Amino acid sequence: SADGGGSWTPLLAGKGAGRNVAPDLAKKGRIALSTRTDLFLSTDDGKSWTLVSKDLPNRFGSRPAFAGERLIVGTDGVG
């Protein structure tokens, strides 16, 4: 959203529904997003996405996060 949530633009059209989003508070424009099965990374505020990992184990609760320059993801029950 660019208008405070008044309207929304889908960022991953055709790639599945986003489950968890993690903006990198230290690096402008960098966002990680997990879907039901995959992990994506954007470095341009969501204009384009790169598939980082496919078929995460026990993927129903995957949570991406940033630790410095590293992108990490935890999954429920498997780590």
PDB file of N, CA and C in Angstrom:
ATOM      1  N   SER A   1       0.841  -1.178   0.000  1.00  0.00           N
ATOM      2  CA  SER A   1       0.000   0.000   0.000  1.00  0.00           C
ATOM      3  C   SER A   1       0.886   1.241   0.000  1.00  0.00           C
ATOM      4  N   ALA A   2       0.510   2.197  -0.774  1.00  0.00           N
ATOM      5  CA  ALA A   2       1.234   3.466  -0.805  1.00  0.00           C
ATOM      6  C   ALA A   2       0.376   4.604  -0.261  1.00  0.00           C
ATOM      7  N   ASP A   3      -0.831   4.264   0.208  1.00  0.00           N
ATOM      8  CA  ASP A   3      -1.739   5.301   0.705  1.00  0.00           C
ATOM      9  C   ASP A   3      -2.277   4.984   2.104  1.00  0.00           C
ATOM     10  N   GLY A   4      -1.414   4.433   2.927  1.00  0.00           N
ATOM     11  CA  GLY A   4      -1.803   4.162   4.306  1.00  0.00           C
ATOM     12  C   GLY A   4      -2.822   3.048   4.457  1.00  0.00           C
ATOM     13  N   GLY A   5      -2.874   2.126   3.499  1.00  0.00           N
ATOM     14  CA  GLY A   5      -3.783   0.995   3.583  1.00  0.00           C
ATOM     15  C   GLY A   5      -5.120   1.225   2.907  1.00  0.00           C
ATOM     16  N   GLY A   6      -5.308   2.353   2.249  1.00  0.00           N
ATOM     17  CA  GLY A   6      -6.562   2.623   1.547  1.00  0.00           C
ATOM     18  C   GLY A   6      -6.761   1.706   0.352  1.00  0.00           C
ATOM     19  N   SER A   7      -5.671   1.345  -0.313  1.00  0.00           N
ATOM     20  CA  SER A   7      -5.727   0.402  -1.428  1.00  0.00           C
ATOM     21  C   SER A   7      -4.470  -0.456  -1.381  1.00  0.00           C
ATOM     22  N   TRP A   8      -4.556  -1.622  -1.994  1.00  0.00           N
ATOM     23  CA  TRP A   8      -3.449  -2.581  -1.953  1.00  0.00           C
ATOM     24  C   TRP A   8      -3.154  -3.107  -3.343  1.00  0.00           C
ATOM     25  N   THR A   9      -1.879  -3.400  -3.605  1.00  0.00           N
ATOM     26  CA  THR A   9      -1.446  -3.995  -4.858  1.00  0.00           C
ATOM     27  C   THR A   9      -0.834  -5.354  -4.551  1.00  0.00           C
ATOM     28  N   PRO A  10      -1.302  -6.422  -5.234  1.00  0.00           N
ATOM     29  CA  PRO A  10      -0.693  -7.741  -4.995  1.00  0.00           C
ATOM     30  C   PRO A  10       0.760  -7.749  -5.474  1.00  0.00           C
ATOM     31  N   LEU A  11       1.657  -8.275  -4.652  1.00  0.00           N
ATOM     32  CA  LEU A  11       3.073  -8.285  -4.995  1.00  0.00           C
ATOM     33  C   LEU A  11       3.532  -9.597  -5.604  1.00  0.00           C
ATOM     34  N   LEU A  12       2.861 -10.681  -5.298  1.00  0.00           N
ATOM     35  CA  LEU A  12       3.273 -11.988  -5.793  1.00  0.00           C
ATOM     36  C   LEU A  12       2.175 -12.650  -6.611  1.00  0.00           C
ATOM     37  N   ALA A  13       1.564 -11.915  -7.489  1.00  0.00           N
ATOM     38  CA  ALA A  13       0.471 -12.450  -8.300  1.00  0.00           C
ATOM     39  C   ALA A  13       0.905 -13.745  -8.982  1.00  0.00           C
ATOM     40  N   GLY A  14       0.127 -14.812  -8.778  1.00  0.00           N
ATOM     41  CA  GLY A  14       0.415 -16.094  -9.407  1.00  0.00           C
ATOM     42  C   GLY A  14       1.424 -16.952  -8.684  1.00  0.00           C
ATOM     43  N   LYS A  15       1.984 -16.485  -7.564  1.00  0.00           N
ATOM     44  CA  LYS A  15       3.005 -17.251  -6.854  1.00  0.00           C
ATOM     45  C   LYS A  15       2.490 -17.818  -5.534  1.00  0.00           C
ATOM     46  N   GLY A  16       1.250 -17.575  -5.192  1.00  0.00           N
ATOM     47  CA  GLY A  16       0.704 -18.072  -3.933  1.00  0.00           C
ATOM     48  C   GLY A  16       0.469 -16.931  -2.964  1.00  0.00           C
ATOM     49  N   ALA A  17      -0.283 -17.227  -1.942  1.00  0.00           N
ATOM     50  CA  ALA A  17      -0.600 -16.203  -0.942  1.00  0.00           C
ATOM     51  C   ALA A  17       0.551 -16.038   0.044  1.00  0.00           C
ATOM     52  N   GLY A  18       0.887 -14.800   0.334  1.00  0.00           N
ATOM     53  CA  GLY A  18       1.923 -14.532   1.320  1.00  0.00           C
ATOM     54  C   GLY A  18       1.446 -14.896   2.713  1.00  0.00           C
ATOM     55  N   ARG A  19       2.293 -15.523   3.492  1.00  0.00           N
ATOM     56  CA  ARG A  19       1.957 -15.902   4.860  1.00  0.00           C
ATOM     57  C   ARG A  19       2.595 -14.948   5.860  1.00  0.00           C
ATOM     58  N   ASN A  20       3.880 -14.721   5.705  1.00  0.00           N
ATOM     59  CA  ASN A  20       4.616 -13.862   6.632  1.00  0.00           C
ATOM     60  C   ASN A  20       5.535 -12.935   5.851  1.00  0.00           C
ATOM     61  N   VAL A  21       5.548 -11.675   6.244  1.00  0.00           N
ATOM     62  CA  VAL A  21       6.365 -10.657   5.590  1.00  0.00           C
ATOM     63  C   VAL A  21       7.343 -10.097   6.607  1.00  0.00           C
ATOM     64  N   ALA A  22       8.601  -9.916   6.188  1.00  0.00           N
ATOM     65  CA  ALA A  22       9.612  -9.349   7.070  1.00  0.00           C
ATOM     66  C   ALA A  22      10.353  -8.234   6.339  1.00  0.00           C
ATOM     67  N   PRO A  23      10.051  -6.982   6.651  1.00  0.00           N
ATOM     68  CA  PRO A  23      10.846  -5.890   6.075  1.00  0.00           C
ATOM     69  C   PRO A  23      12.176  -5.800   6.810  1.00  0.00           C
ATOM     70  N   ASP A  24      13.222  -5.468   6.086  1.00  0.00           N
ATOM     71  CA  ASP A  24      14.533  -5.272   6.710  1.00  0.00           C
ATOM     72  C   ASP A  24      14.596  -3.826   7.175  1.00  0.00           C
ATOM     73  N   LEU A  25      14.555  -3.604   8.455  1.00  0.00           N
ATOM     74  CA  LEU A  25      14.538  -2.241   8.995  1.00  0.00           C
ATOM     75  C   LEU A  25      15.874  -1.526   8.827  1.00  0.00           C
ATOM     76  N   ALA A  26      16.952  -2.280   8.557  1.00  0.00           N
ATOM     77  CA  ALA A  26      18.266  -1.670   8.397  1.00  0.00           C
ATOM     78  C   ALA A  26      18.618  -1.371   6.941  1.00  0.00           C
ATOM     79  N   LYS A  27      17.925  -1.996   5.997  1.00  0.00           N
ATOM     80  CA  LYS A  27      18.251  -1.806   4.585  1.00  0.00           C
ATOM     81  C   LYS A  27      16.976  -1.505   3.809  1.00  0.00           C
ATOM     82  N   LYS A  28      16.824  -0.266   3.420  1.00  0.00           N
ATOM     83  CA  LYS A  28      15.615   0.189   2.729  1.00  0.00           C
ATOM     84  C   LYS A  28      15.358  -0.622   1.467  1.00  0.00           C
ATOM     85  N   GLY A  29      14.096  -1.010   1.284  1.00  0.00           N
ATOM     86  CA  GLY A  29      13.687  -1.704   0.075  1.00  0.00           C
ATOM     87  C   GLY A  29      13.775  -3.213   0.139  1.00  0.00           C
ATOM     88  N   ARG A  30      14.433  -3.764   1.170  1.00  0.00           N
ATOM     89  CA  ARG A  30      14.609  -5.220   1.250  1.00  0.00           C
ATOM     90  C   ARG A  30      13.479  -5.837   2.075  1.00  0.00           C
ATOM     91  N   ILE A  31      12.797  -6.821   1.470  1.00  0.00           N
ATOM     92  CA  ILE A  31      11.647  -7.479   2.095  1.00  0.00           C
ATOM     93  C   ILE A  31      11.748  -8.980   1.831  1.00  0.00           C
ATOM     94  N   ALA A  32      11.464  -9.771   2.849  1.00  0.00           N
ATOM     95  CA  ALA A  32      11.348 -11.218   2.673  1.00  0.00           C
ATOM     96  C   ALA A  32       9.889 -11.596   2.855  1.00  0.00           C
ATOM     97  N   LEU A  33       9.443 -12.600   2.121  1.00  0.00           N
ATOM     98  CA  LEU A  33       8.061 -13.042   2.205  1.00  0.00           C
ATOM     99  C   LEU A  33       8.012 -14.554   2.047  1.00  0.00           C
ATOM    100  N   SER A  34       7.275 -15.203   2.934  1.00  0.00           N
ATOM    101  CA  SER A  34       7.077 -16.645   2.788  1.00  0.00           C
ATOM    102  C   SER A  34       5.641 -16.897   2.353  1.00  0.00           C
ATOM    103  N   THR A  35       5.483 -17.871   1.455  1.00  0.00           N
ATOM    104  CA  THR A  35       4.163 -18.349   1.066  1.00  0.00           C
ATOM    105  C   THR A  35       3.976 -19.698   1.752  1.00  0.00           C
ATOM    106  N   ARG A  36       2.978 -20.430   1.355  1.00  0.00           N
ATOM    107  CA  ARG A  36       2.748 -21.735   1.965  1.00  0.00           C
ATOM    108  C   ARG A  36       3.923 -22.681   1.715  1.00  0.00           C
ATOM    109  N   THR A  37       4.615 -22.516   0.593  1.00  0.00           N
ATOM    110  CA  THR A  37       5.683 -23.456   0.242  1.00  0.00           C
ATOM    111  C   THR A  37       7.052 -22.824   0.009  1.00  0.00           C
ATOM    112  N   ASP A  38       7.120 -21.536  -0.241  1.00  0.00           N
ATOM    113  CA  ASP A  38       8.369 -20.936  -0.725  1.00  0.00           C
ATOM    114  C   ASP A  38       8.775 -19.689   0.052  1.00  0.00           C
ATOM    115  N   LEU A  39      10.017 -19.268  -0.170  1.00  0.00           N
ATOM    116  CA  LEU A  39      10.565 -18.053   0.433  1.00  0.00           C
ATOM    117  C   LEU A  39      11.067 -17.154  -0.682  1.00  0.00           C
ATOM    118  N   PHE A  40      10.641 -15.891  -0.659  1.00  0.00           N
ATOM    119  CA  PHE A  40      11.021 -14.922  -1.681  1.00  0.00           C
ATOM    120  C   PHE A  40      11.728 -13.730  -1.053  1.00  0.00           C
ATOM    121  N   LEU A  41      12.561 -13.057  -1.853  1.00  0.00           N
ATOM    122  CA  LEU A  41      13.279 -11.863  -1.418  1.00  0.00           C
ATOM    123  C   LEU A  41      13.123 -10.770  -2.469  1.00  0.00           C
ATOM    124  N   SER A  42      12.863  -9.558  -1.996  1.00  0.00           N
ATOM    125  CA  SER A  42      12.821  -8.388  -2.865  1.00  0.00           C
ATOM    126  C   SER A  42      13.824  -7.370  -2.332  1.00  0.00           C
ATOM    127  N   THR A  43      14.505  -6.703  -3.224  1.00  0.00           N
ATOM    128  CA  THR A  43      15.433  -5.639  -2.829  1.00  0.00           C
ATOM    129  C   THR A  43      14.999  -4.283  -3.377  1.00  0.00           C
ATOM    130  N   ASP A  44      13.787  -4.251  -3.982  1.00  0.00           N
ATOM    131  CA  ASP A  44      13.291  -3.009  -4.579  1.00  0.00           C
ATOM    132  C   ASP A  44      11.858  -2.705  -4.127  1.00  0.00           C
ATOM    133  N   ASP A  45      11.613  -2.866  -2.842  1.00  0.00           N
ATOM    134  CA  ASP A  45      10.292  -2.571  -2.259  1.00  0.00           C
ATOM    135  C   ASP A  45       9.163  -3.410  -2.849  1.00  0.00           C
ATOM    136  N   GLY A  46       9.463  -4.629  -3.289  1.00  0.00           N
ATOM    137  CA  GLY A  46       8.428  -5.523  -3.774  1.00  0.00           C
ATOM    138  C   GLY A  46       8.093  -5.407  -5.240  1.00  0.00           C
ATOM    139  N   LYS A  47       8.843  -4.623  -5.990  1.00  0.00           N
ATOM    140  CA  LYS A  47       8.579  -4.514  -7.430  1.00  0.00           C
ATOM    141  C   LYS A  47       8.952  -5.803  -8.157  1.00  0.00           C
ATOM    142  N   SER A  48      10.022  -6.453  -7.709  1.00  0.00           N
ATOM    143  CA  SER A  48      10.435  -7.737  -8.277  1.00  0.00           C
ATOM    144  C   SER A  48      10.847  -8.663  -7.130  1.00  0.00           C
ATOM    145  N   TRP A  49      10.739  -9.968  -7.374  1.00  0.00           N
ATOM    146  CA  TRP A  49      10.994 -10.977  -6.335  1.00  0.00           C
ATOM    147  C   TRP A  49      11.895 -12.072  -6.865  1.00  0.00           C
ATOM    148  N   THR A  50      12.767 -12.588  -6.004  1.00  0.00           N
ATOM    149  CA  THR A  50      13.630 -13.711  -6.315  1.00  0.00           C
ATOM    150  C   THR A  50      13.246 -14.876  -5.410  1.00  0.00           C
ATOM    151  N   LEU A  51      13.068 -16.052  -5.995  1.00  0.00           N
ATOM    152  CA  LEU A  51      12.796 -17.246  -5.211  1.00  0.00           C
ATOM    153  C   LEU A  51      14.079 -17.664  -4.504  1.00  0.00           C
ATOM    154  N   VAL A  52      14.064 -17.692  -3.177  1.00  0.00           N
ATOM    155  CA  VAL A  52      15.242 -18.034  -2.391  1.00  0.00           C
ATOM    156  C   VAL A  52      15.232 -19.517  -2.030  1.00  0.00           C
ATOM    157  N   SER A  53      14.064 -20.036  -1.668  1.00  0.00           N
ATOM    158  CA  SER A  53      13.972 -21.436  -1.260  1.00  0.00           C
ATOM    159  C   SER A  53      12.599 -21.981  -1.629  1.00  0.00           C
ATOM    160  N   LYS A  54      12.583 -23.199  -2.097  1.00  0.00           N
ATOM    161  CA  LYS A  54      11.341 -23.849  -2.502  1.00  0.00           C
ATOM    162  C   LYS A  54      11.099 -25.051  -1.597  1.00  0.00           C
ATOM    163  N   ASP A  55       9.837 -25.286  -1.272  1.00  0.00           N
ATOM    164  CA  ASP A  55       9.441 -26.441  -0.467  1.00  0.00           C
ATOM    165  C   ASP A  55      10.129 -26.487   0.894  1.00  0.00           C
ATOM    166  N   LEU A  56       9.908 -25.453   1.686  1.00  0.00           N
ATOM    167  CA  LEU A  56      10.450 -25.422   3.042  1.00  0.00           C
ATOM    168  C   LEU A  56       9.873 -26.568   3.867  1.00  0.00           C
ATOM    169  N   PRO A  57      10.658 -27.171   4.764  1.00  0.00           N
ATOM    170  CA  PRO A  57      10.126 -28.259   5.583  1.00  0.00           C
ATOM    171  C   PRO A  57       9.098 -27.737   6.588  1.00  0.00           C
ATOM    172  N   ASN A  58       8.030 -28.503   6.783  1.00  0.00           N
ATOM    173  CA  ASN A  58       6.982 -28.130   7.736  1.00  0.00           C
ATOM    174  C   ASN A  58       6.616 -26.667   7.575  1.00  0.00           C
ATOM    175  N   ARG A  59       6.299 -26.293   6.383  1.00  0.00           N
ATOM    176  CA  ARG A  59       6.242 -24.905   5.947  1.00  0.00           C
ATOM    177  C   ARG A  59       5.008 -24.109   6.345  1.00  0.00           C
ATOM    178  N   PHE A  60       4.120 -24.665   7.124  1.00  0.00           N
ATOM    179  CA  PHE A  60       2.891 -23.939   7.434  1.00  0.00           C
ATOM    180  C   PHE A  60       3.120 -22.776   8.382  1.00  0.00           C
ATOM    181  N   GLY A  61       4.252 -22.715   9.053  1.00  0.00           N
ATOM    182  CA  GLY A  61       4.505 -21.625   9.972  1.00  0.00           C
ATOM    183  C   GLY A  61       5.839 -20.956   9.750  1.00  0.00           C
ATOM    184  N   SER A  62       6.375 -20.965   8.523  1.00  0.00           N
ATOM    185  CA  SER A  62       7.694 -20.379   8.291  1.00  0.00           C
ATOM    186  C   SER A  62       7.673 -18.876   8.521  1.00  0.00           C
ATOM    187  N   ARG A  63       8.725 -18.384   9.150  1.00  0.00           N
ATOM    188  CA  ARG A  63       8.839 -16.970   9.490  1.00  0.00           C
ATOM    189  C   ARG A  63      10.211 -16.446   9.060  1.00  0.00           C
ATOM    190  N   PRO A  64      10.239 -15.578   8.043  1.00  0.00           N
ATOM    191  CA  PRO A  64      11.519 -15.000   7.635  1.00  0.00           C
ATOM    192  C   PRO A  64      11.911 -13.838   8.547  1.00  0.00           C
ATOM    193  N   ALA A  65      13.213 -13.591   8.622  1.00  0.00           N
ATOM    194  CA  ALA A  65      13.746 -12.463   9.399  1.00  0.00           C
ATOM    195  C   ALA A  65      15.131 -12.127   8.864  1.00  0.00           C
ATOM    196  N   PHE A  66      15.584 -10.929   9.160  1.00  0.00           N
ATOM    197  CA  PHE A  66      16.926 -10.506   8.766  1.00  0.00           C
ATOM    198  C   PHE A  66      17.812 -10.407   9.995  1.00  0.00           C
ATOM    199  N   ALA A  67      19.052 -10.848   9.834  1.00  0.00           N
ATOM    200  CA  ALA A  67      20.077 -10.723  10.871  1.00  0.00           C
ATOM    201  C   ALA A  67      21.303 -10.142  10.177  1.00  0.00           C
ATOM    202  N   GLY A  68      21.427  -8.834  10.221  1.00  0.00           N
ATOM    203  CA  GLY A  68      22.493  -8.173   9.462  1.00  0.00           C
ATOM    204  C   GLY A  68      22.246  -8.378   7.978  1.00  0.00           C
ATOM    205  N   GLU A  69      23.226  -8.903   7.264  1.00  0.00           N
ATOM    206  CA  GLU A  69      23.093  -9.161   5.831  1.00  0.00           C
ATOM    207  C   GLU A  69      22.476 -10.526   5.537  1.00  0.00           C
ATOM    208  N   ARG A  70      22.183 -11.303   6.569  1.00  0.00           N
ATOM    209  CA  ARG A  70      21.659 -12.654   6.378  1.00  0.00           C
ATOM    210  C   ARG A  70      20.137 -12.687   6.448  1.00  0.00           C
ATOM    211  N   LEU A  71      19.550 -13.500   5.585  1.00  0.00           N
ATOM    212  CA  LEU A  71      18.130 -13.795   5.625  1.00  0.00           C
ATOM    213  C   LEU A  71      17.982 -15.165   6.257  1.00  0.00           C
ATOM    214  N   ILE A  72      17.214 -15.245   7.328  1.00  0.00           N
ATOM    215  CA  ILE A  72      17.001 -16.516   7.997  1.00  0.00           C
ATOM    216  C   ILE A  72      15.507 -16.815   8.010  1.00  0.00           C
ATOM    217  N   VAL A  73      15.168 -18.084   8.141  1.00  0.00           N
ATOM    218  CA  VAL A  73      13.759 -18.471   8.231  1.00  0.00           C
ATOM    219  C   VAL A  73      13.647 -19.630   9.205  1.00  0.00           C
ATOM    220  N   GLY A  74      12.668 -19.518  10.071  1.00  0.00           N
ATOM    221  CA  GLY A  74      12.377 -20.590  11.011  1.00  0.00           C
ATOM    222  C   GLY A  74      11.063 -21.237  10.618  1.00  0.00           C
ATOM    223  N   THR A  75      10.982 -22.545  10.770  1.00  0.00           N
ATOM    224  CA  THR A  75       9.744 -23.253  10.470  1.00  0.00           C
ATOM    225  C   THR A  75       9.256 -23.941  11.721  1.00  0.00           C
ATOM    226  N   ASP A  76       7.953 -23.993  11.899  1.00  0.00           N
ATOM    227  CA  ASP A  76       7.370 -24.624  13.083  1.00  0.00           C
ATOM    228  C   ASP A  76       7.777 -26.095  13.161  1.00  0.00           C
ATOM    229  N   GLY A  77       8.362 -26.468  14.268  1.00  0.00           N
ATOM    230  CA  GLY A  77       8.653 -27.852  14.541  1.00  0.00           C
ATOM    231  C   GLY A  77       9.916 -28.409  13.948  1.00  0.00           C
ATOM    232  N   VAL A  78      10.492 -27.771  12.913  1.00  0.00           N
ATOM    233  CA  VAL A  78      11.691 -28.319  12.280  1.00  0.00           C
ATOM    234  C   VAL A  78      12.885 -27.365  12.376  1.00  0.00           C
ATOM    235  N   GLY A  79      12.671 -26.090  12.665  1.00  0.00           N
ATOM    236  CA  GLY A  79      13.760 -25.151  12.859  1.00  0.00           C
ATOM    237  C   GLY A  79      14.205 -24.409  11.659  1.00  0.00           C
TER     238      GLY A  79
END
